[in-house]
Amino acid sequence: MTGEKEEFIPVEQGKVKMYVCGITAYDVCHLGHARSAIVFDIIRRYLKYRGYDVTMVKNITDIDDKIIKRANEENVSTEEIARRYTEEYYRDMERLGVERADIEPKATEHINEMIEMIKGLIDRGYAYTVDGDVYFEVGKFPEYGKLSKKNTDELMAGARVEVDEKKRSPLDFALWKSSKEGEPSWDSLWGPGRPGWHIECSAMSMKYLGEGFDIHGGGADLIFPHHENEIAQSEAYTGKTFVRYWIHNGFITVDKEKMSKSLGNFFTIKEILDRYDPEVVRYFLLTTHYRSPIEFSDRQLNEAEASIDRYYSTMMRINDFIKTQDTKERLVGAEGLEGMLSSFKEKFLDAMDDDFNTALALGHIFELIREINRFLDSRPSGQKAREYLIRAKDLLSEVGGVLNILNRTPEQWYRSLMRVKGVAISEEELQRRIAERQEARKAKDWETADRIRRELDEMGIILEDKRDGTTWRVRVG
RNA sequence: GGCGGCGUACCCAAGUGGCUAAGGGAGAGGUCUGCAAAACCUUUAUCCGCCGGUUCGAAUCCGGCCGCCGCCUCCA
């Protein structure tokens, strides 16, 4: 609300109640929706990791003008449209690895709560009825604009909305819309109609989280008017502070412009996931702070892929090393790793505690990765060395679990890459060729060995000869 | 027009008063290797859009300018 970072103090100690604006089920989701979903998924995971008992509510708007429009275009019911795109949404989220919220209420299942609230607003003099419509009277709520830092005079002056004659002021917004012939409707004290968009979030968040709760999130484009309206109607209704902390994620841009439905410059989640592993998308979104805009491009995704690959290559080295049986203790220059191991966790927490600075947290992860590689390059051996690496691995998987990235095995990663990149060779065949090449190498038949390596390279497989065998990777980038 | 945000190396990006300006990608040189690849080392911002100011000290605070973007209408 202040527009600045603040210390987080929840309403109830140890508990966090958060509400995130979900989707309107009228079309398939694009990458922008993915960002919001992933950002708040990570915030929730982190708060849980920090020991809070988190309750997250994310709504689904299953009735509104866009849905009605779409239903009319396709000559099907609004329920059909909402059901279809809700299913699509869940499919996308599952593929992206976004966990479901604790409660995912639908607007149409909370009409009574909304009617109750609208009634209360009319009773308290904040809303008025005109021909079956109900409007919130913004002029009655002096604090209007406090979130978006707009003042009502300027809004009036700059209003470029076609003035609805029924409204007392152009700023007033609909709480209830009377329905036209053939539109879905619910009975109310004001006649048949449907709720306005803003009222659902207020009614549902209060129902599940209470009249004042901790965190309310959504895309930055919801600040005005949606969240401003939510504050007005909720605080007018309860007389209490609606939300303590507002969190808004930045946009995804394409050529610097906001990715949006109306500009048509969007990529659907499905399109992206046909070409990239979901982890690449998640990683990519975490490389930039959640509030900043993030420029989408294949180049960026390829870089994200390369970074993840670097991580898993190191993980493979760790795993190989942990399997060694050597008892001869050899540790030279382990100080770097040792120091990193003891400071890593704190650095990670500091980064995340500072407004969920995932980009910085990733930086720390890769510093540790470099230190691990440096250590492994020093040719250590023995139990002590193994213990260091086990500790490193545990730390990495702990934070990887929180960020929901870098938490698979290298094998899973490479298999997935083979699929995504369409590498045309089976693992069995690949192993056979590697064995074949090993024979050639043993016989110092470099020509054959190089030929096999080149052939595999053309298929997108890179071979790496190590001391005790050859490993393969899928080429990325 | 009003309000808000951003401008850090070749690219992406963290850093919002003071140790050597994180990290990733890309490039160059080196170590290792049969040759590679990977990894590691060195290297690529005496400087953080420009100009002024505050301060012992600023990328970081203040003012002005330039450029880009967002919101003000549905939008994650």
Coordinates of C-alpha atoms (C1' of nucleotides) in Angstrom, one line a residue:
Chain A
M1 CA 0.0 0.0 0.0
T2 CA 2.9 2.3 0.7
G3 CA 4.5 1.3 -2.6
E4 CA 7.6 0.3 -0.6
K5 CA 8.9 -2.9 0.9
E6 CA 7.7 -3.5 4.4
E7 CA 8.3 -6.0 7.1
F8 CA 5.8 -8.8 6.9
I9 CA 3.6 -9.2 9.9
P10 CA 0.6 -11.4 9.4
V11 CA -2.7 -10.8 11.1
E12 CA -2.4 -14.0 13.0
Q13 CA 1.0 -15.1 14.1
G14 CA 2.4 -18.0 12.2
K15 CA -0.4 -18.0 9.7
V16 CA -0.6 -16.5 6.3
K17 CA -3.9 -16.0 4.5
M18 CA -3.4 -15.1 0.8
Y19 CA -5.8 -14.6 -2.0
V20 CA -4.7 -14.5 -5.7
C21 CA -6.8 -13.4 -8.6
G22 CA -7.1 -16.4 -10.9
I23 CA -8.4 -16.6 -14.4
T24 CA -11.5 -15.8 -16.2
A25 CA -12.4 -19.0 -18.0
Y26 CA -13.1 -17.7 -21.5
D27 CA -9.9 -18.6 -23.5
V28 CA -6.7 -20.6 -23.2
C29 CA -4.0 -19.2 -21.0
H30 CA -0.8 -17.6 -22.2
L31 CA 2.6 -17.1 -20.7
G32 CA 1.4 -14.0 -18.8
H33 CA -1.0 -16.2 -16.8
A34 CA 1.8 -18.6 -16.3
R35 CA 4.0 -16.0 -14.7
S36 CA 1.4 -14.9 -12.2
A37 CA 0.6 -18.5 -11.3
I38 CA 4.2 -19.4 -10.9
V39 CA 5.2 -16.3 -9.0
F40 CA 2.5 -16.8 -6.4
D41 CA 3.1 -20.6 -6.3
I42 CA 6.7 -19.8 -5.3
I43 CA 5.7 -17.2 -2.8
R44 CA 3.4 -19.7 -1.2
R45 CA 6.0 -22.4 -1.2
Y46 CA 8.5 -20.1 0.4
L47 CA 6.2 -18.9 3.1
K48 CA 5.4 -22.5 3.9
Y49 CA 9.1 -23.4 3.9
R50 CA 9.6 -20.5 6.4
G51 CA 7.2 -22.3 8.7
Y52 CA 4.0 -20.3 8.1
D53 CA 0.7 -22.1 8.0
V54 CA -0.4 -20.8 4.6
T55 CA -4.0 -20.8 3.3
M56 CA -4.2 -19.8 -0.3
V57 CA -7.3 -19.0 -2.2
K58 CA -7.4 -18.6 -5.9
N59 CA -10.6 -17.9 -7.7
I60 CA -12.0 -18.9 -11.0
T61 CA -14.3 -16.4 -12.7
D62 CA -16.8 -18.6 -14.5
I63 CA -19.4 -15.9 -15.4
D64 CA -18.7 -12.6 -17.0
D65 CA -19.2 -10.6 -20.2
K66 CA -16.3 -12.2 -22.0
I67 CA -17.6 -15.7 -21.3
I68 CA -21.1 -14.7 -22.4
K69 CA -19.7 -13.3 -25.6
R70 CA -17.7 -16.4 -26.3
A71 CA -20.6 -18.6 -25.6
N72 CA -22.8 -16.6 -28.0
E73 CA -20.1 -16.8 -30.7
E74 CA -19.9 -20.5 -30.4
N75 CA -23.6 -21.0 -29.7
V76 CA -23.0 -23.0 -26.6
S77 CA -23.8 -22.3 -22.9
T78 CA -21.6 -20.2 -20.7
E79 CA -21.2 -23.2 -18.5
E80 CA -19.7 -25.1 -21.4
I81 CA -17.2 -22.3 -22.1
A82 CA -16.3 -22.0 -18.5
R83 CA -15.9 -25.7 -18.0
R84 CA -13.8 -26.1 -21.1
Y85 CA -11.3 -23.3 -20.2
T86 CA -11.2 -24.2 -16.6
E87 CA -10.1 -27.7 -17.6
E88 CA -7.5 -26.3 -20.0
Y89 CA -6.3 -24.1 -17.2
Y90 CA -5.8 -27.0 -14.9
R91 CA -4.0 -29.0 -17.5
D92 CA -1.6 -26.1 -18.1
M93 CA -1.0 -25.6 -14.5
E94 CA -0.3 -29.2 -13.9
R95 CA 2.2 -29.3 -16.7
L96 CA 3.8 -26.2 -15.4
G97 CA 4.1 -27.7 -11.9
V98 CA 1.9 -25.1 -10.2
E99 CA 0.2 -26.6 -7.2
R100 CA -3.4 -26.0 -6.7
A101 CA -4.5 -23.5 -4.1
D102 CA -6.1 -24.7 -0.9
I103 CA -9.4 -23.4 -2.1
E104 CA -10.3 -22.5 -5.7
P105 CA -13.8 -21.0 -5.5
K106 CA -15.9 -20.4 -8.5
A107 CA -18.0 -17.2 -8.8
T108 CA -21.2 -19.0 -9.7
E109 CA -21.1 -21.0 -6.5
H110 CA -21.0 -17.9 -4.4
I111 CA -23.8 -15.8 -5.8
N112 CA -25.5 -15.7 -2.4
E113 CA -22.5 -14.4 -0.6
M114 CA -22.2 -11.6 -3.2
I115 CA -25.9 -10.7 -3.0
E116 CA -25.5 -10.5 0.8
M117 CA -22.6 -8.2 0.5
I118 CA -24.3 -6.0 -2.1
K119 CA -27.3 -5.8 0.1
G120 CA -25.1 -4.7 3.0
L121 CA -23.5 -2.0 0.8
I122 CA -26.9 -0.6 -0.2
D123 CA -28.0 -0.6 3.4
R124 CA -25.0 1.3 4.5
G125 CA -25.5 3.8 1.7
Y126 CA -22.5 3.0 -0.4
A127 CA -24.5 1.6 -3.3
Y128 CA -27.6 2.4 -5.3
T129 CA -30.0 0.7 -7.6
V130 CA -31.0 1.7 -11.1
D131 CA -33.3 -0.4 -13.2
G132 CA -32.1 -3.7 -11.7
D133 CA -28.5 -2.7 -11.8
V134 CA -26.6 -2.0 -8.6
Y135 CA -23.7 0.4 -8.5
F136 CA -21.1 1.2 -6.0
E137 CA -20.9 4.9 -5.4
V138 CA -17.2 5.8 -5.4
G139 CA -17.8 9.3 -4.1
K140 CA -19.0 7.8 -0.8
F141 CA -15.6 6.2 -0.2
P142 CA -13.1 9.0 0.3
E143 CA -10.1 6.8 0.3
Y144 CA -10.8 5.6 -3.2
G145 CA -7.5 5.5 -5.2
K146 CA -5.2 4.8 -2.3
L147 CA -3.8 1.6 -3.8
S148 CA -3.3 2.9 -7.3
K149 CA -2.4 6.3 -6.1
K150 CA -4.9 8.0 -8.3
N151 CA -7.2 10.8 -7.1
T152 CA -10.8 10.8 -8.1
D153 CA -10.7 14.3 -9.6
E154 CA -8.1 13.4 -12.1
L155 CA -9.9 10.2 -12.8
M156 CA -13.0 12.2 -13.5
A157 CA -11.1 14.5 -15.8
G158 CA -9.4 11.8 -17.7
A159 CA -12.4 9.5 -17.8
R160 CA -12.5 8.3 -21.4
V161 CA -15.1 5.7 -20.8
E162 CA -18.4 6.2 -22.5
V163 CA -20.5 7.6 -19.8
D164 CA -23.2 5.2 -18.7
E165 CA -26.3 7.4 -18.1
K166 CA -27.5 5.3 -15.3
K167 CA -24.4 5.9 -13.2
R168 CA -24.3 8.9 -10.9
S169 CA -20.6 9.2 -11.6
P170 CA -18.4 7.7 -14.3
L171 CA -16.2 6.2 -11.6
D172 CA -19.0 4.2 -10.1
F173 CA -18.8 0.5 -10.9
A174 CA -21.4 -2.3 -11.2
L175 CA -21.9 -4.6 -8.3
W176 CA -24.9 -6.3 -10.0
K177 CA -25.9 -6.3 -13.6
S178 CA -29.4 -7.0 -14.7
S179 CA -29.5 -9.6 -17.3
K180 CA -30.8 -9.3 -20.8
E181 CA -33.0 -11.8 -22.5
G182 CA -31.2 -15.1 -22.9
E183 CA -28.3 -14.3 -20.6
P184 CA -27.6 -16.5 -17.6
S185 CA -29.1 -15.0 -14.5
W186 CA -29.7 -15.4 -10.8
D187 CA -32.6 -14.1 -8.8
S188 CA -31.9 -11.2 -6.5
L189 CA -33.7 -8.5 -4.6
W190 CA -33.1 -6.3 -7.6
G191 CA -34.4 -8.7 -10.2
P192 CA -32.6 -11.3 -12.3
G193 CA -29.0 -10.6 -13.1
R194 CA -25.4 -11.5 -12.5
P195 CA -22.7 -10.1 -10.3
G196 CA -20.2 -7.6 -11.4
W197 CA -16.6 -8.7 -11.7
H198 CA -15.1 -7.0 -8.7
I199 CA -17.6 -8.2 -6.1
E200 CA -16.7 -11.9 -6.4
C201 CA -13.1 -11.5 -5.2
S202 CA -14.3 -9.5 -2.1
A203 CA -17.1 -11.9 -1.3
M204 CA -15.0 -15.0 -1.8
S205 CA -11.8 -13.9 -0.1
M206 CA -13.7 -12.7 3.0
K207 CA -15.7 -15.9 3.1
Y208 CA -12.6 -18.1 3.2
L209 CA -10.0 -15.8 4.7
G210 CA -11.9 -13.4 6.9
E211 CA -12.7 -9.7 6.7
G212 CA -9.1 -8.7 6.9
F213 CA -6.3 -10.9 5.6
D214 CA -2.6 -10.8 4.8
I215 CA -1.8 -11.0 1.1
H216 CA -3.7 -10.2 -2.0
G217 CA -2.0 -10.8 -5.3
G218 CA -2.5 -10.6 -9.0
G219 CA -1.0 -9.1 -12.2
A220 CA -0.1 -5.5 -12.1
D221 CA -2.8 -4.7 -14.5
L222 CA -5.4 -5.6 -11.8
I223 CA -4.3 -2.7 -9.6
F224 CA -6.7 -0.4 -11.2
P225 CA -9.6 -0.6 -11.3
H226 CA -10.1 -4.2 -10.0
H227 CA -8.2 -4.1 -6.8
E228 CA -9.0 -0.5 -6.1
N229 CA -12.7 -1.4 -6.4
E230 CA -12.2 -4.5 -4.2
I231 CA -10.8 -2.3 -1.5
A232 CA -13.6 0.2 -1.7
Q233 CA -16.4 -2.2 -1.6
S234 CA -14.8 -4.5 1.1
E235 CA -13.8 -1.7 3.4
A236 CA -17.1 0.1 3.0
Y237 CA -18.8 -3.1 3.9
T238 CA -16.7 -4.1 6.9
G239 CA -15.2 -0.9 8.0
K240 CA -11.9 -2.7 8.4
T241 CA -8.7 -2.8 6.5
F242 CA -9.2 -5.3 3.7
V243 CA -5.7 -6.5 2.9
R244 CA -2.4 -5.9 4.6
Y245 CA 0.0 -6.5 1.7
W246 CA -0.6 -6.2 -2.0
I247 CA 1.7 -8.1 -4.3
H248 CA 1.5 -7.6 -8.0
N249 CA 3.6 -9.3 -10.6
G250 CA 5.1 -7.6 -13.6
F251 CA 4.2 -8.3 -17.2
I252 CA 5.8 -10.5 -19.8
T253 CA 6.8 -8.4 -22.7
V254 CA 7.4 -9.1 -26.3
D255 CA 9.6 -6.5 -28.1
K256 CA 9.2 -4.4 -24.9
E257 CA 5.4 -4.4 -25.2
K258 CA 3.1 -6.1 -22.7
M259 CA 2.1 -9.6 -23.8
S260 CA -1.7 -9.5 -24.0
K261 CA -4.7 -10.9 -25.6
S262 CA -5.7 -7.7 -27.1
L263 CA -2.4 -6.9 -28.7
G264 CA -2.3 -10.5 -30.0
N265 CA 1.4 -10.8 -29.2
F266 CA 1.0 -13.7 -26.9
F267 CA 2.2 -17.3 -26.8
T268 CA 0.0 -19.8 -25.1
I269 CA 1.4 -22.0 -22.4
K270 CA 0.8 -25.0 -24.6
E271 CA 2.9 -23.6 -27.4
I272 CA 5.8 -22.9 -25.2
L273 CA 5.6 -26.3 -23.5
D274 CA 5.7 -28.0 -26.9
R275 CA 9.2 -26.6 -27.3
Y276 CA 10.6 -26.3 -23.8
D277 CA 10.6 -28.3 -20.6
P278 CA 8.3 -26.8 -18.0
E279 CA 11.3 -26.4 -15.7
V280 CA 12.8 -24.1 -18.3
V281 CA 9.8 -21.9 -18.2
R282 CA 9.8 -21.8 -14.4
Y283 CA 13.5 -21.1 -14.3
F284 CA 13.2 -18.3 -16.9
L285 CA 10.5 -16.6 -14.9
L286 CA 12.6 -16.7 -11.7
T287 CA 15.6 -15.1 -13.3
T288 CA 14.0 -11.8 -13.0
H289 CA 12.4 -10.2 -9.9
Y290 CA 8.7 -10.9 -9.9
R291 CA 7.8 -7.2 -10.0
S292 CA 9.9 -6.3 -13.1
P293 CA 8.8 -6.8 -16.6
I294 CA 10.4 -9.7 -18.3
E295 CA 11.2 -9.9 -21.9
F296 CA 10.1 -13.1 -23.6
S297 CA 12.2 -14.6 -26.4
D298 CA 13.6 -17.9 -27.5
R299 CA 17.0 -16.7 -26.7
Q300 CA 16.1 -16.1 -23.1
L301 CA 14.5 -19.5 -22.8
N302 CA 17.6 -21.1 -24.4
E303 CA 19.8 -19.4 -21.9
A304 CA 17.6 -20.7 -19.1
E305 CA 17.9 -24.1 -20.6
A306 CA 21.7 -23.8 -20.7
S307 CA 21.8 -22.7 -17.0
I308 CA 19.7 -25.6 -15.9
D309 CA 21.9 -27.9 -17.9
R310 CA 24.9 -26.6 -16.2
Y311 CA 23.3 -27.4 -12.9
Y312 CA 22.4 -31.0 -13.9
S313 CA 25.9 -31.6 -15.4
T314 CA 27.3 -30.7 -12.0
M315 CA 24.7 -32.9 -10.3
M316 CA 25.8 -35.8 -12.4
R317 CA 29.4 -35.2 -11.4
I318 CA 28.3 -35.1 -7.7
N319 CA 26.4 -38.3 -8.1
D320 CA 29.2 -40.1 -9.8
F321 CA 31.6 -39.0 -7.1
I322 CA 29.4 -40.0 -4.2
K323 CA 29.3 -43.5 -5.7
T324 CA 33.1 -43.9 -5.5
Q325 CA 34.4 -46.2 -2.9
D326 CA 37.9 -44.8 -2.4
T327 CA 39.0 -44.7 1.2
K328 CA 42.2 -42.8 0.6
E329 CA 41.6 -39.3 2.0
R330 CA 42.6 -36.6 -0.3
L331 CA 41.3 -33.1 0.3
V332 CA 43.1 -30.1 -1.1
G333 CA 41.6 -26.7 -1.3
A334 CA 38.3 -27.7 0.2
E335 CA 38.1 -24.4 2.1
G336 CA 36.2 -22.7 -0.7
L337 CA 33.5 -25.3 -0.7
E338 CA 33.5 -25.5 3.0
G339 CA 32.9 -21.8 3.4
M340 CA 30.2 -21.8 0.8
L341 CA 28.4 -24.7 2.4
S342 CA 28.2 -23.0 5.7
S343 CA 27.1 -19.6 4.3
F344 CA 24.8 -20.8 1.5
K345 CA 21.6 -21.3 3.4
E346 CA 21.7 -18.0 5.1
K347 CA 22.4 -16.2 1.7
F348 CA 19.5 -18.0 0.2
L349 CA 17.1 -17.1 3.0
D350 CA 18.3 -13.5 2.9
A351 CA 17.6 -13.2 -0.8
M352 CA 14.2 -14.7 -0.5
D353 CA 13.3 -12.8 2.6
D354 CA 14.0 -9.6 0.7
D355 CA 10.8 -9.5 -1.3
F356 CA 11.3 -13.0 -2.8
N357 CA 14.4 -12.1 -4.7
T358 CA 14.6 -15.3 -6.7
A359 CA 17.2 -13.9 -9.1
L360 CA 19.6 -13.3 -6.3
A361 CA 18.9 -16.7 -4.9
L362 CA 19.7 -18.3 -8.2
G363 CA 22.9 -16.4 -8.3
H364 CA 23.9 -18.0 -4.9
I365 CA 23.0 -21.4 -6.3
F366 CA 25.4 -21.0 -9.2
E367 CA 28.1 -19.7 -6.9
L368 CA 27.8 -22.9 -5.0
I369 CA 27.8 -24.9 -8.3
R370 CA 31.1 -23.3 -9.3
E371 CA 32.6 -24.1 -6.0
I372 CA 31.5 -27.7 -6.2
N373 CA 33.0 -28.0 -9.7
R374 CA 36.2 -26.4 -8.5
F375 CA 36.4 -28.9 -5.6
L376 CA 35.7 -31.8 -7.9
D377 CA 38.4 -30.6 -10.3
S378 CA 40.9 -30.8 -7.4
R379 CA 40.6 -34.6 -7.6
P380 CA 39.5 -35.2 -4.1
S381 CA 38.9 -38.7 -2.7
G382 CA 37.7 -40.4 0.5
Q383 CA 34.8 -40.3 2.8
K384 CA 35.2 -36.7 4.0
A385 CA 35.0 -35.5 0.4
R386 CA 31.9 -37.6 -0.2
E387 CA 30.4 -36.1 2.9
Y388 CA 31.0 -32.5 1.6
L389 CA 29.3 -33.3 -1.7
I390 CA 26.4 -35.1 0.0
R391 CA 25.9 -32.0 2.1
A392 CA 26.1 -29.8 -1.0
K393 CA 23.6 -31.9 -2.8
D394 CA 21.2 -31.9 0.2
L395 CA 21.4 -28.1 0.4
L396 CA 20.7 -27.7 -3.3
S397 CA 17.8 -30.1 -3.3
E398 CA 16.4 -28.3 -0.3
V399 CA 16.3 -24.9 -2.0
G400 CA 15.4 -26.5 -5.3
G401 CA 12.4 -28.0 -3.6
V402 CA 11.3 -24.5 -2.5
L403 CA 11.8 -22.9 -5.8
N404 CA 10.3 -25.9 -7.6
I405 CA 13.2 -26.0 -10.0
L406 CA 16.5 -28.0 -10.2
N407 CA 14.8 -30.8 -8.2
R408 CA 15.0 -33.7 -10.6
T409 CA 17.7 -36.2 -11.3
P410 CA 20.1 -35.5 -14.2
E411 CA 18.7 -38.6 -15.9
Q412 CA 15.2 -37.2 -15.7
W413 CA 16.4 -33.9 -17.1
Y414 CA 18.2 -35.5 -20.1
R415 CA 15.4 -37.8 -20.9
S416 CA 13.0 -34.9 -20.9
L417 CA 15.4 -33.0 -23.1
M418 CA 15.5 -35.9 -25.6
R419 CA 11.8 -35.7 -25.8
V420 CA 11.5 -32.0 -26.2
K421 CA 14.4 -31.7 -28.6
G422 CA 13.2 -34.7 -30.6
V423 CA 16.5 -36.6 -30.4
A424 CA 16.0 -39.6 -32.7
I425 CA 17.9 -42.3 -30.8
S426 CA 16.9 -44.6 -28.0
E427 CA 18.8 -44.8 -24.8
E428 CA 19.7 -48.5 -25.5
E429 CA 21.0 -47.6 -28.9
L430 CA 22.9 -44.8 -27.5
Q431 CA 24.6 -47.0 -24.9
R432 CA 25.4 -49.5 -27.6
R433 CA 27.1 -46.8 -29.7
I434 CA 29.0 -45.5 -26.7
A435 CA 30.2 -49.1 -26.0
E436 CA 31.2 -49.4 -29.6
R437 CA 33.2 -46.3 -29.4
Q438 CA 34.9 -47.3 -26.2
E439 CA 36.2 -50.4 -28.0
A440 CA 37.6 -48.2 -30.7
R441 CA 39.2 -45.9 -28.2
K442 CA 40.8 -48.8 -26.4
A443 CA 42.3 -49.9 -29.7
K444 CA 43.4 -46.3 -30.3
D445 CA 41.2 -46.3 -33.4
W446 CA 40.6 -42.5 -33.1
E447 CA 39.0 -42.3 -36.5
T448 CA 36.1 -44.7 -35.6
A449 CA 35.8 -43.1 -32.2
D450 CA 35.6 -39.6 -33.7
R451 CA 33.1 -40.7 -36.3
I452 CA 30.7 -42.1 -33.7
R453 CA 31.0 -39.0 -31.7
R454 CA 30.3 -36.9 -34.7
E455 CA 27.3 -38.9 -35.7
L456 CA 25.8 -38.6 -32.2
D457 CA 26.6 -35.0 -32.2
E458 CA 24.6 -34.5 -35.3
M459 CA 21.6 -36.1 -33.5
G460 CA 22.1 -33.6 -30.7
I461 CA 24.0 -35.9 -28.3
I462 CA 27.2 -34.7 -26.8
L463 CA 29.7 -37.2 -25.5
E464 CA 32.1 -36.5 -22.7
D465 CA 35.0 -38.8 -22.0
K466 CA 35.8 -39.1 -18.4
R467 CA 38.5 -41.0 -16.5
D468 CA 36.2 -43.9 -15.9
G469 CA 33.9 -44.0 -18.9
T470 CA 31.9 -41.8 -21.3
T471 CA 28.8 -39.9 -20.4
W472 CA 26.3 -38.3 -22.7
R473 CA 24.3 -35.1 -22.6
V474 CA 21.7 -33.6 -24.8
R475 CA 22.8 -30.4 -26.6
V476 CA 21.0 -27.4 -25.3
G477 CA 20.7 -23.7 -26.3
Chain B
rG1 C1' -2.9 15.1 -20.2
rG2 C1' -2.7 12.5 -15.0
rC3 C1' -0.3 8.7 -12.1
rG4 C1' 3.5 4.8 -11.6
rG5 C1' 7.8 2.2 -13.1
rC6 C1' 12.4 1.4 -15.6
rG7 C1' 17.4 2.8 -18.0
rU8 C1' 23.8 -1.6 -14.7
rA9 C1' 29.2 -5.0 -19.5
rC10 C1' 28.2 -7.8 -26.2
rC11 C1' 23.0 -10.0 -24.3
rC12 C1' 20.0 -11.2 -19.8
rA13 C1' 20.2 -9.8 -14.8
rA14 C1' 21.0 -8.8 -9.0
rG15 C1' 22.5 -4.9 -6.3
rU16 C1' 18.9 1.1 -3.6
rG17 C1' 24.7 5.1 0.9
rG18 C1' 30.8 2.6 2.1
rC19 C1' 34.5 -4.2 1.7
rU20 C1' 37.2 -6.3 -5.1
rA21 C1' 29.5 -3.7 -8.9
rA22 C1' 26.4 -11.1 -7.7
rG23 C1' 24.9 -14.8 -11.2
rG24 C1' 23.8 -16.8 -16.2
rG25 C1' 24.6 -16.6 -21.6
rA26 C1' 28.2 -15.1 -25.5
rG27 C1' 33.4 -14.0 -27.0
rA28 C1' 39.0 -14.4 -26.3
rG29 C1' 43.3 -16.8 -24.0
rG30 C1' 44.9 -20.9 -20.9
rU31 C1' 44.8 -25.7 -17.8
rC32 C1' 42.9 -30.7 -18.5
rU33 C1' 42.1 -34.2 -22.9
rG34 C1' 44.5 -38.9 -28.1
rC35 C1' 41.5 -34.9 -30.1
rA36 C1' 37.1 -33.0 -28.1
rA37 C1' 33.3 -31.8 -24.6
rA38 C1' 32.5 -30.5 -19.7
rA39 C1' 34.8 -28.2 -15.7
rC40 C1' 38.2 -24.8 -13.8
rC41 C1' 41.5 -20.3 -14.2
rU42 C1' 42.3 -15.5 -16.6
rU43 C1' 39.9 -11.9 -19.5
rU44 C1' 35.4 -8.4 -21.6
rA45 C1' 31.5 -2.1 -16.8
rU46 C1' 37.9 2.8 -13.3
rC47 C1' 32.0 2.4 -13.8
rC48 C1' 26.1 1.9 -13.4
rG49 C1' 21.2 6.9 -19.6
rC50 C1' 22.9 12.4 -19.4
rC51 C1' 23.7 16.9 -16.3
rG52 C1' 23.8 19.2 -11.6
rG53 C1' 23.2 18.8 -6.1
rU54 C1' 23.3 16.5 -0.9
rU55 C1' 27.2 13.7 1.7
rC56 C1' 33.6 12.3 4.4
rG57 C1' 31.5 8.8 0.7
rA58 C1' 26.2 7.5 -4.3
rA59 C1' 24.8 3.0 -9.4
rU60 C1' 22.1 3.5 -4.7
rC61 C1' 19.3 9.9 -1.9
rC62 C1' 17.4 14.9 -4.2
rG63 C1' 16.4 18.1 -8.7
rG64 C1' 16.3 18.6 -14.0
rC65 C1' 16.8 16.5 -18.9
rC66 C1' 16.6 12.4 -22.5
rG67 C1' 14.8 7.5 -23.8
rC68 C1' 11.6 3.2 -23.0
rC69 C1' 7.3 1.0 -20.8
rG70 C1' 2.8 0.3 -18.0
rC71 C1' -2.0 2.0 -15.8
rC72 C1' -5.9 5.6 -16.5
rU73 C1' -11.1 0.6 -21.0
rC74 C1' -11.3 -6.0 -20.7
rC75 C1' -6.5 -7.8 -19.4
rA76 C1' -2.0 -12.0 -15.2

